[in-house]
mmCIF file of N, CA and C in Angstrom:
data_model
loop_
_atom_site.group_PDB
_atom_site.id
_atom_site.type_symbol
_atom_site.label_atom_id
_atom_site.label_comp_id
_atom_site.label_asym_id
_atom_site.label_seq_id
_atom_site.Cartn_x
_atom_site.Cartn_y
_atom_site.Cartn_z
ATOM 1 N N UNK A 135 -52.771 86.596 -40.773
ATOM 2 C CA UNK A 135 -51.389 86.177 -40.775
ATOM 3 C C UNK A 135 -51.198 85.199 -41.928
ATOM 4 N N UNK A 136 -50.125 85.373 -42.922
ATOM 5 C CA UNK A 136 -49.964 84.407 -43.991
ATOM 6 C C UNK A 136 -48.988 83.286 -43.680
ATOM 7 N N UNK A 137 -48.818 82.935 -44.282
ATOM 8 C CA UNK A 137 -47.607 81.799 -44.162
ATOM 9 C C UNK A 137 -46.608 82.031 -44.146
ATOM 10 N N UNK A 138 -46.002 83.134 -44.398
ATOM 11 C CA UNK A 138 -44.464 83.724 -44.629
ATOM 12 C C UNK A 138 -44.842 84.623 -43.129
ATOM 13 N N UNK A 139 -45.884 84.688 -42.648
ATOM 14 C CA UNK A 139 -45.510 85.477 -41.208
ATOM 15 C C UNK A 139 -45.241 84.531 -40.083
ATOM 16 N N UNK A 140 -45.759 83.367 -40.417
ATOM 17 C CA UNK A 140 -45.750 82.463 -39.437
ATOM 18 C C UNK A 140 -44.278 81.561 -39.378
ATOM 19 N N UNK A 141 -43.768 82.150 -40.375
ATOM 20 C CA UNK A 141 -42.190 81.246 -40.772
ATOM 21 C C UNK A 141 -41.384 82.193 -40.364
ATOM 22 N N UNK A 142 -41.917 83.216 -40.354
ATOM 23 C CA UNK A 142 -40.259 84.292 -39.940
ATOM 24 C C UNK A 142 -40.572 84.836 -38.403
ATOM 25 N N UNK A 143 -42.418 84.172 -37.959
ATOM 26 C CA UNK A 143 -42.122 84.673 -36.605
ATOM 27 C C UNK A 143 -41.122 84.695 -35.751
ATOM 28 N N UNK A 144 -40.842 84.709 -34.456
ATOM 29 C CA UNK A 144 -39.482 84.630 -33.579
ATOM 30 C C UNK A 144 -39.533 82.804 -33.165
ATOM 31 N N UNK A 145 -40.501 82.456 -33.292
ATOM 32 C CA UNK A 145 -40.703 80.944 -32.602
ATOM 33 C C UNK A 145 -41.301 80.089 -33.757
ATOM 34 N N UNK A 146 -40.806 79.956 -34.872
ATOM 35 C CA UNK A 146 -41.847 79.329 -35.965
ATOM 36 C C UNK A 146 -41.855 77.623 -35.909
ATOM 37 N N UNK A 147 -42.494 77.031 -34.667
ATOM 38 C CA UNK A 147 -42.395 76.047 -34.270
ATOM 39 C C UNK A 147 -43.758 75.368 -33.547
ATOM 40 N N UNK A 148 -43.879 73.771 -34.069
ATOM 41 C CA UNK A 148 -45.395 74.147 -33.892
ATOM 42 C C UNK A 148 -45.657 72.295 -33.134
ATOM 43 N N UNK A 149 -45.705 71.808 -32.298
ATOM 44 C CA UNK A 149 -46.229 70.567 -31.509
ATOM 45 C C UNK A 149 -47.049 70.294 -31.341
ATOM 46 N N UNK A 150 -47.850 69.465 -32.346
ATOM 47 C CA UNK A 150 -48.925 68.777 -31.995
ATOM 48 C C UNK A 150 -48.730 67.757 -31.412
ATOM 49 N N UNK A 151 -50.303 66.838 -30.769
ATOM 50 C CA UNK A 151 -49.939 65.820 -29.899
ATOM 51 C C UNK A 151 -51.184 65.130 -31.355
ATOM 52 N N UNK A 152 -50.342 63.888 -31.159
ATOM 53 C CA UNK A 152 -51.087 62.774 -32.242
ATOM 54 C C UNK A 152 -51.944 61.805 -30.900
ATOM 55 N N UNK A 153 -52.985 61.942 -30.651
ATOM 56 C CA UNK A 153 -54.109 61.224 -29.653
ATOM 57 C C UNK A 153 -54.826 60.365 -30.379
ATOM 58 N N UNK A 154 -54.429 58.770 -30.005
ATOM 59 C CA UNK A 154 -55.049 57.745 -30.440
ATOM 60 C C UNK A 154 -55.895 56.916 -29.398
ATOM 61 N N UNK A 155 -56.652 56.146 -29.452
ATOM 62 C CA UNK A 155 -57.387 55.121 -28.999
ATOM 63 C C UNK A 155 -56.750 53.718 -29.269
ATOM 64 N N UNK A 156 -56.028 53.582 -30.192
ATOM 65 C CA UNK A 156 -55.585 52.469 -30.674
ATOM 66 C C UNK A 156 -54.153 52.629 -30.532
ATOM 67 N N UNK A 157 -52.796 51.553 -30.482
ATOM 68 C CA UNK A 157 -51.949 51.811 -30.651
ATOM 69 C C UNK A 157 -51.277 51.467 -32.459
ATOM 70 N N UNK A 158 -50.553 52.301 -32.622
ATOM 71 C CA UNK A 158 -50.441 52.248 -34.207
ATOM 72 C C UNK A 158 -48.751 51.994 -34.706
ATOM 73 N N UNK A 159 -48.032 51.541 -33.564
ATOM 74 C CA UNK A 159 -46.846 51.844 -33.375
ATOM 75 C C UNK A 159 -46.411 50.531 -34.198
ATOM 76 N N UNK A 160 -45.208 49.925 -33.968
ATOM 77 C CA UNK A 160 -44.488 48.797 -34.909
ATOM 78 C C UNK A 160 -44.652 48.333 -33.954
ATOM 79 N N UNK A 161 -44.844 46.713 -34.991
ATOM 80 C CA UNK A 161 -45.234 45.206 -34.405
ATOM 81 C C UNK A 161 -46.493 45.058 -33.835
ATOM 82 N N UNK A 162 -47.339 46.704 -33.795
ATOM 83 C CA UNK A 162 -48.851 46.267 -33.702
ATOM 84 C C UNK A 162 -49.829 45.884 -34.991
ATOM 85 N N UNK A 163 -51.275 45.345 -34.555
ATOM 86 C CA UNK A 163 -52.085 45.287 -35.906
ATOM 87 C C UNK A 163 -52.030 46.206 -36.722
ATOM 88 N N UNK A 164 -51.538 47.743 -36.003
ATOM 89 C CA UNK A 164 -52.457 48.717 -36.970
ATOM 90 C C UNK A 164 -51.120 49.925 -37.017
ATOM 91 N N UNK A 165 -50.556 48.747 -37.238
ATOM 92 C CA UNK A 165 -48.707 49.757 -37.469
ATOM 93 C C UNK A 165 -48.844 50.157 -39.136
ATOM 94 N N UNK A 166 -48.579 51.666 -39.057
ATOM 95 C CA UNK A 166 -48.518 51.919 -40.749
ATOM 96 C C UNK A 166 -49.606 52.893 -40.640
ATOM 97 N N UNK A 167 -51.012 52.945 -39.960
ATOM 98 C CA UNK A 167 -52.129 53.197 -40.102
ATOM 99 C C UNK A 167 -52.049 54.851 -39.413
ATOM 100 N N UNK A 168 -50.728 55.574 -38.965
ATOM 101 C CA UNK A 168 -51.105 57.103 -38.808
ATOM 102 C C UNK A 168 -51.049 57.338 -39.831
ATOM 103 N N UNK A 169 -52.567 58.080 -40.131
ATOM 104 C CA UNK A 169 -52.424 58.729 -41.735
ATOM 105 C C UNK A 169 -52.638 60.122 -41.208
ATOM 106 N N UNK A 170 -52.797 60.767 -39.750
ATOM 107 C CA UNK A 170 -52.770 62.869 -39.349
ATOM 108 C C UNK A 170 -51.539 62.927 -39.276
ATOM 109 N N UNK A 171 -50.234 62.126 -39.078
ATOM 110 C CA UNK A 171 -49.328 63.021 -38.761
ATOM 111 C C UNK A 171 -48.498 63.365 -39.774
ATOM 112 N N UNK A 172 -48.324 61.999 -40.963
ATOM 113 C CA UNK A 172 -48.406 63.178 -42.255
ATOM 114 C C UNK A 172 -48.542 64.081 -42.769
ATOM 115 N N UNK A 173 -49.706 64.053 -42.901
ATOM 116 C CA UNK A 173 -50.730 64.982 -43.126
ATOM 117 C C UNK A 173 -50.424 66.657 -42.875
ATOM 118 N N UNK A 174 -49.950 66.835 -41.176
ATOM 119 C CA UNK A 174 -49.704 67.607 -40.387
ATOM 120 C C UNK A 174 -48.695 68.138 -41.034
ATOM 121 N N UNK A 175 -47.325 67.418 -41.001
ATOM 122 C CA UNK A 175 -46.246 67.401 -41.280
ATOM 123 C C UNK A 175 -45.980 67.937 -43.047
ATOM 124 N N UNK A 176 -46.857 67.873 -43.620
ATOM 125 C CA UNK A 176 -46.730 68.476 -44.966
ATOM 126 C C UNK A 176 -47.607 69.648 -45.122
ATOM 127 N N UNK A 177 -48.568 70.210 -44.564
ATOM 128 C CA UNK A 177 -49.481 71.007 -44.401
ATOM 129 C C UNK A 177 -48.820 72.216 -43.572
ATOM 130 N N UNK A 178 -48.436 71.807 -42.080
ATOM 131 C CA UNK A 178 -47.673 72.654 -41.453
ATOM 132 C C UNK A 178 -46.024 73.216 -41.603
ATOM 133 N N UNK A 179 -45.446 71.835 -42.118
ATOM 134 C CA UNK A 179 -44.257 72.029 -41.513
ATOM 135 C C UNK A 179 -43.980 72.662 -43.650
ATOM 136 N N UNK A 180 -44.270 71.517 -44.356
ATOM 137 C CA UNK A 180 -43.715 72.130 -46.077
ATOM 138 C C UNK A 180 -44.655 73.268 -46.256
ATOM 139 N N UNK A 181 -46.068 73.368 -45.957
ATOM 140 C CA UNK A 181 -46.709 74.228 -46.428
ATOM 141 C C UNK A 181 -46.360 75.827 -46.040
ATOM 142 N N UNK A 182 -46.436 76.223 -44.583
ATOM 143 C CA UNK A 182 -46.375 76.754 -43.705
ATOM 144 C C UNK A 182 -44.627 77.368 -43.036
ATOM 145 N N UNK A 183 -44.092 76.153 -43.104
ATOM 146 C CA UNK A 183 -42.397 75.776 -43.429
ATOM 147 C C UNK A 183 -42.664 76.616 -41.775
ATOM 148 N N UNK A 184 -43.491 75.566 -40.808
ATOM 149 C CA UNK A 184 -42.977 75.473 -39.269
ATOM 150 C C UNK A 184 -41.891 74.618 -39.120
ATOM 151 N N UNK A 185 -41.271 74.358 -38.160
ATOM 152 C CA UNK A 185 -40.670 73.558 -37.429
ATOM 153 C C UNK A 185 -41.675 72.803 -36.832
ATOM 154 N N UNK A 186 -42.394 71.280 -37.335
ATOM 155 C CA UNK A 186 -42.930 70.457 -36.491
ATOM 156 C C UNK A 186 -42.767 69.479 -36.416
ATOM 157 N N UNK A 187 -43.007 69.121 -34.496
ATOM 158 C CA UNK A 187 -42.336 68.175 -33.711
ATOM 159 C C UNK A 187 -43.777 67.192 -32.941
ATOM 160 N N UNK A 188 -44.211 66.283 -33.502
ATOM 161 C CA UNK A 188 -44.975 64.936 -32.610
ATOM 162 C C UNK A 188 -45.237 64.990 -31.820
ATOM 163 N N UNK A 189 -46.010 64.662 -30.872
ATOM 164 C CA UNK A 189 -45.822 63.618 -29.610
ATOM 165 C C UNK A 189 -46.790 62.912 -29.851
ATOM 166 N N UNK A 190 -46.684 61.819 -29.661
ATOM 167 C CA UNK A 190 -47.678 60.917 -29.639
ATOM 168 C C UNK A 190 -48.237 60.144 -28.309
ATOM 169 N N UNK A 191 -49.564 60.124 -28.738
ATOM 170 C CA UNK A 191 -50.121 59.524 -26.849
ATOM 171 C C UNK A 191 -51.465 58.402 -28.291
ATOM 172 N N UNK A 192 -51.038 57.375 -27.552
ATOM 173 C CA UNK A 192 -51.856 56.062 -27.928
ATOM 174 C C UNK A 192 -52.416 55.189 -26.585
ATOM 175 N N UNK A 193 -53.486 54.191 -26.710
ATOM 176 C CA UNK A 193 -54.100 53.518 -25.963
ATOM 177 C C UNK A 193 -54.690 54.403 -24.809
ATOM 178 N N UNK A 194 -55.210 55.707 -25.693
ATOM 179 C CA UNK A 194 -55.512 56.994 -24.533
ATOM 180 C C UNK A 194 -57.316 55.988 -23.843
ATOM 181 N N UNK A 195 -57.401 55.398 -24.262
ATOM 182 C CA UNK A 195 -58.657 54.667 -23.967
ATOM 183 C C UNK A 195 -58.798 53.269 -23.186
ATOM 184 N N UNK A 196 -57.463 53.073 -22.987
ATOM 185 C CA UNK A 196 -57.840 51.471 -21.936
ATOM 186 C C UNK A 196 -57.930 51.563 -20.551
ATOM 187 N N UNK A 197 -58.180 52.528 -20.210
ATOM 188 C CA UNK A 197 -58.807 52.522 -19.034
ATOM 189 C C UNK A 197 -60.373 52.751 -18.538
ATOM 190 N N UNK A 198 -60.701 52.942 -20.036
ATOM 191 C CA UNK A 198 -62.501 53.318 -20.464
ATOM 192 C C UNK A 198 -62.699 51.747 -21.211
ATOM 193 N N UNK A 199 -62.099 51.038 -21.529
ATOM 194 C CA UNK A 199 -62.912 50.058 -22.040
ATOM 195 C C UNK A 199 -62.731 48.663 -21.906
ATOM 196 N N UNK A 200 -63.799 48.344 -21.706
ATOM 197 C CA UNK A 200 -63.201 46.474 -20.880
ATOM 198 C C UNK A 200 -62.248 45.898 -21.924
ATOM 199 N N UNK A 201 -62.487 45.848 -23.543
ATOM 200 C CA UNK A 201 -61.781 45.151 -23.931
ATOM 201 C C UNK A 201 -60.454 45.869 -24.553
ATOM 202 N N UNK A 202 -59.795 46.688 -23.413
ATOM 203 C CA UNK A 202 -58.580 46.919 -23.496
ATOM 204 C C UNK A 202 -58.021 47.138 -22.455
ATOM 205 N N UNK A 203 -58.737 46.530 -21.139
ATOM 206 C CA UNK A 203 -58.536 46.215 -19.895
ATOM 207 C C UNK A 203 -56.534 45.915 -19.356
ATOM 208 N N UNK A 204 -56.012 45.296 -20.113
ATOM 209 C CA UNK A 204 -54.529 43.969 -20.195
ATOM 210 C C UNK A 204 -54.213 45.460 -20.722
ATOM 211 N N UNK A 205 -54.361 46.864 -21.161
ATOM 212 C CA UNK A 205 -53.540 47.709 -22.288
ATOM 213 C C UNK A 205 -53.559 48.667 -21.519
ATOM 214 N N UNK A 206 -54.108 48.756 -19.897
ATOM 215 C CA UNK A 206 -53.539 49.784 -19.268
ATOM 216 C C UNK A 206 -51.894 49.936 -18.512
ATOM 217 N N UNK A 207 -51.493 49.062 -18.222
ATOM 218 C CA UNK A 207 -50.034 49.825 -18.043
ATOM 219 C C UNK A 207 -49.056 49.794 -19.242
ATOM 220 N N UNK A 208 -49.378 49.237 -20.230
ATOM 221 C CA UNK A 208 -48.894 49.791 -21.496
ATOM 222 C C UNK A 208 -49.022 51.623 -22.044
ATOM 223 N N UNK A 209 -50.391 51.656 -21.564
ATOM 224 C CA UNK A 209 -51.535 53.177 -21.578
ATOM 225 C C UNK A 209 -50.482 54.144 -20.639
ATOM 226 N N UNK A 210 -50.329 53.519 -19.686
ATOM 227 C CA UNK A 210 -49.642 54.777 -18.223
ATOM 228 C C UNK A 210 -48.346 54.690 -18.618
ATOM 229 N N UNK A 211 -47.575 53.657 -19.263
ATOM 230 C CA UNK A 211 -46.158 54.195 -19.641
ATOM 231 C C UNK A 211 -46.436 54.774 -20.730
ATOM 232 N N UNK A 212 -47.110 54.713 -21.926
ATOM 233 C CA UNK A 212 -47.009 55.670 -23.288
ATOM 234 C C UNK A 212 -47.492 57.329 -22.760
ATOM 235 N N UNK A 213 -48.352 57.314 -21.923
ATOM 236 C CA UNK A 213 -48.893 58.770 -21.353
ATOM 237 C C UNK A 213 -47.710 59.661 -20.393
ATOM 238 N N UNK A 214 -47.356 58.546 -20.000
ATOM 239 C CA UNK A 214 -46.216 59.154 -18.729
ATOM 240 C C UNK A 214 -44.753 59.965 -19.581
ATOM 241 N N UNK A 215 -44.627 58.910 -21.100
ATOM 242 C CA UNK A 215 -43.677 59.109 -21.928
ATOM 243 C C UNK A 215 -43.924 60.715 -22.741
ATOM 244 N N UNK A 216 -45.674 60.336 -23.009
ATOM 245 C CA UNK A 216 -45.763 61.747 -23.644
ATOM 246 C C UNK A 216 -45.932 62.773 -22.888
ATOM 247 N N UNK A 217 -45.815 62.831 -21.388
ATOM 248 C CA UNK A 217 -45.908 64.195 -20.717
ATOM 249 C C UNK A 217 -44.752 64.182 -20.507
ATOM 250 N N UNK A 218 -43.267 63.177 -20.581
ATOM 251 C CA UNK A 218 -41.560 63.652 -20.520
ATOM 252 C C UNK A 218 -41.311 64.532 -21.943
ATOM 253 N N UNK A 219 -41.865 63.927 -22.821
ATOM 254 C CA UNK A 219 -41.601 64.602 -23.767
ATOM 255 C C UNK A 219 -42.187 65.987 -24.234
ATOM 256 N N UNK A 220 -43.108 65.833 -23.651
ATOM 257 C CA UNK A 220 -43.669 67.188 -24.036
ATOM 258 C C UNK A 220 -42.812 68.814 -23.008
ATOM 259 N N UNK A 221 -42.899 68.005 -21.519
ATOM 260 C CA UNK A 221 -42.329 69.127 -20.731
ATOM 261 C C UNK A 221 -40.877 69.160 -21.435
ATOM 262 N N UNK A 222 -40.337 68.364 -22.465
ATOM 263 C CA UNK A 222 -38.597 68.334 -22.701
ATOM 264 C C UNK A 222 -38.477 69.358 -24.028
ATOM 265 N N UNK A 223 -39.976 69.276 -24.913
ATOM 266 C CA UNK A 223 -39.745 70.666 -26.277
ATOM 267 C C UNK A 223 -40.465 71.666 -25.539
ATOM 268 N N UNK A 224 -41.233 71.439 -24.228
ATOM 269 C CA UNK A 224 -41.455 73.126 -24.050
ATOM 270 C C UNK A 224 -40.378 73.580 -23.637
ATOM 271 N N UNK A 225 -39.561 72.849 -22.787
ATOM 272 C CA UNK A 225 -37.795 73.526 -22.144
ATOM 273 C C UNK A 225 -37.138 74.060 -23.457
ATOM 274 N N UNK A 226 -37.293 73.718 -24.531
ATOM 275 C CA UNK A 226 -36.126 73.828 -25.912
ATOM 276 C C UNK A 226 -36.832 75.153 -26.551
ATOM 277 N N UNK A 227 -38.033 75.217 -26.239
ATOM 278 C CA UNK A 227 -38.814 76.043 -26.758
ATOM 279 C C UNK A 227 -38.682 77.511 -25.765
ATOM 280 N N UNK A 228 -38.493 76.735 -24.723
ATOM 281 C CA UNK A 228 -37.927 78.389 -23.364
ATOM 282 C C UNK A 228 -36.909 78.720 -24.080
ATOM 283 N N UNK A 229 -36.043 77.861 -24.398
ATOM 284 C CA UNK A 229 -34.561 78.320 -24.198
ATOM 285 C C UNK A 229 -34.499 78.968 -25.603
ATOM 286 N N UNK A 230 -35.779 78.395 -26.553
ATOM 287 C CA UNK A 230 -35.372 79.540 -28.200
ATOM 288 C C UNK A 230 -35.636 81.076 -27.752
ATOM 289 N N UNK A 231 -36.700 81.359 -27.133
ATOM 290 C CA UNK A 231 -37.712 82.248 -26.764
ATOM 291 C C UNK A 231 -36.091 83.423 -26.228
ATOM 292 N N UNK A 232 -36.190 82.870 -25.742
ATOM 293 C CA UNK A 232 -34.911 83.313 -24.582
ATOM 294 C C UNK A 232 -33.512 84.230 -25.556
ATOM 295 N N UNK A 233 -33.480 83.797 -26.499
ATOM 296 C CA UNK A 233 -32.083 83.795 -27.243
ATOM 297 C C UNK A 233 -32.195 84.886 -27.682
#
């Protein structure tokens, strides 16, 4: 399959999940520091010319490690956020399928 098949498929749309250990978001230490979803985003979406859409799940690890112990219910709302969001582009993604 080339790249021009994957753009004119019926669904040319593509969701990755960005899975961190760290949080990388604004107003943290290590805000600035996603350098895959770039990456992704020019590879898949300019290269490829998908439709791609994020989700991001961070602090996937404070419940494995003492010294991020204080970063689990920060952890269960960012996880809880990325399984709303995710079940909300597979619904958008029924409803392309569908059309």
């Amino acid at each position: 399959m080339t790249h021009l098949d994957l753009a004119r498929s019926p669904i040319p749309h593509l969701t990755p999940a960005g899975i961190s250990a760290r949080s990388k978001g604004p107003g943290t230490p290590r805000e600035g520091w996603d350098f895959a979803t770039p990456c992704l985003r020019q590879v898949l979406g300019e290269g490829l010319g998908l439709d791609v859409h994020t989700i991001q799940v961070e602090l996937t690890m404070a419940h494995h490690s003492p010294a991020m112990a204080d970063l689990g219910d920060p952890a269960d709302t960012n996880r809880a956020n990325a399984h709303s969001d995710a079940e909300k582009r597979a619904r958008l993604l029924a409803q392309e399928i569908d059309r």
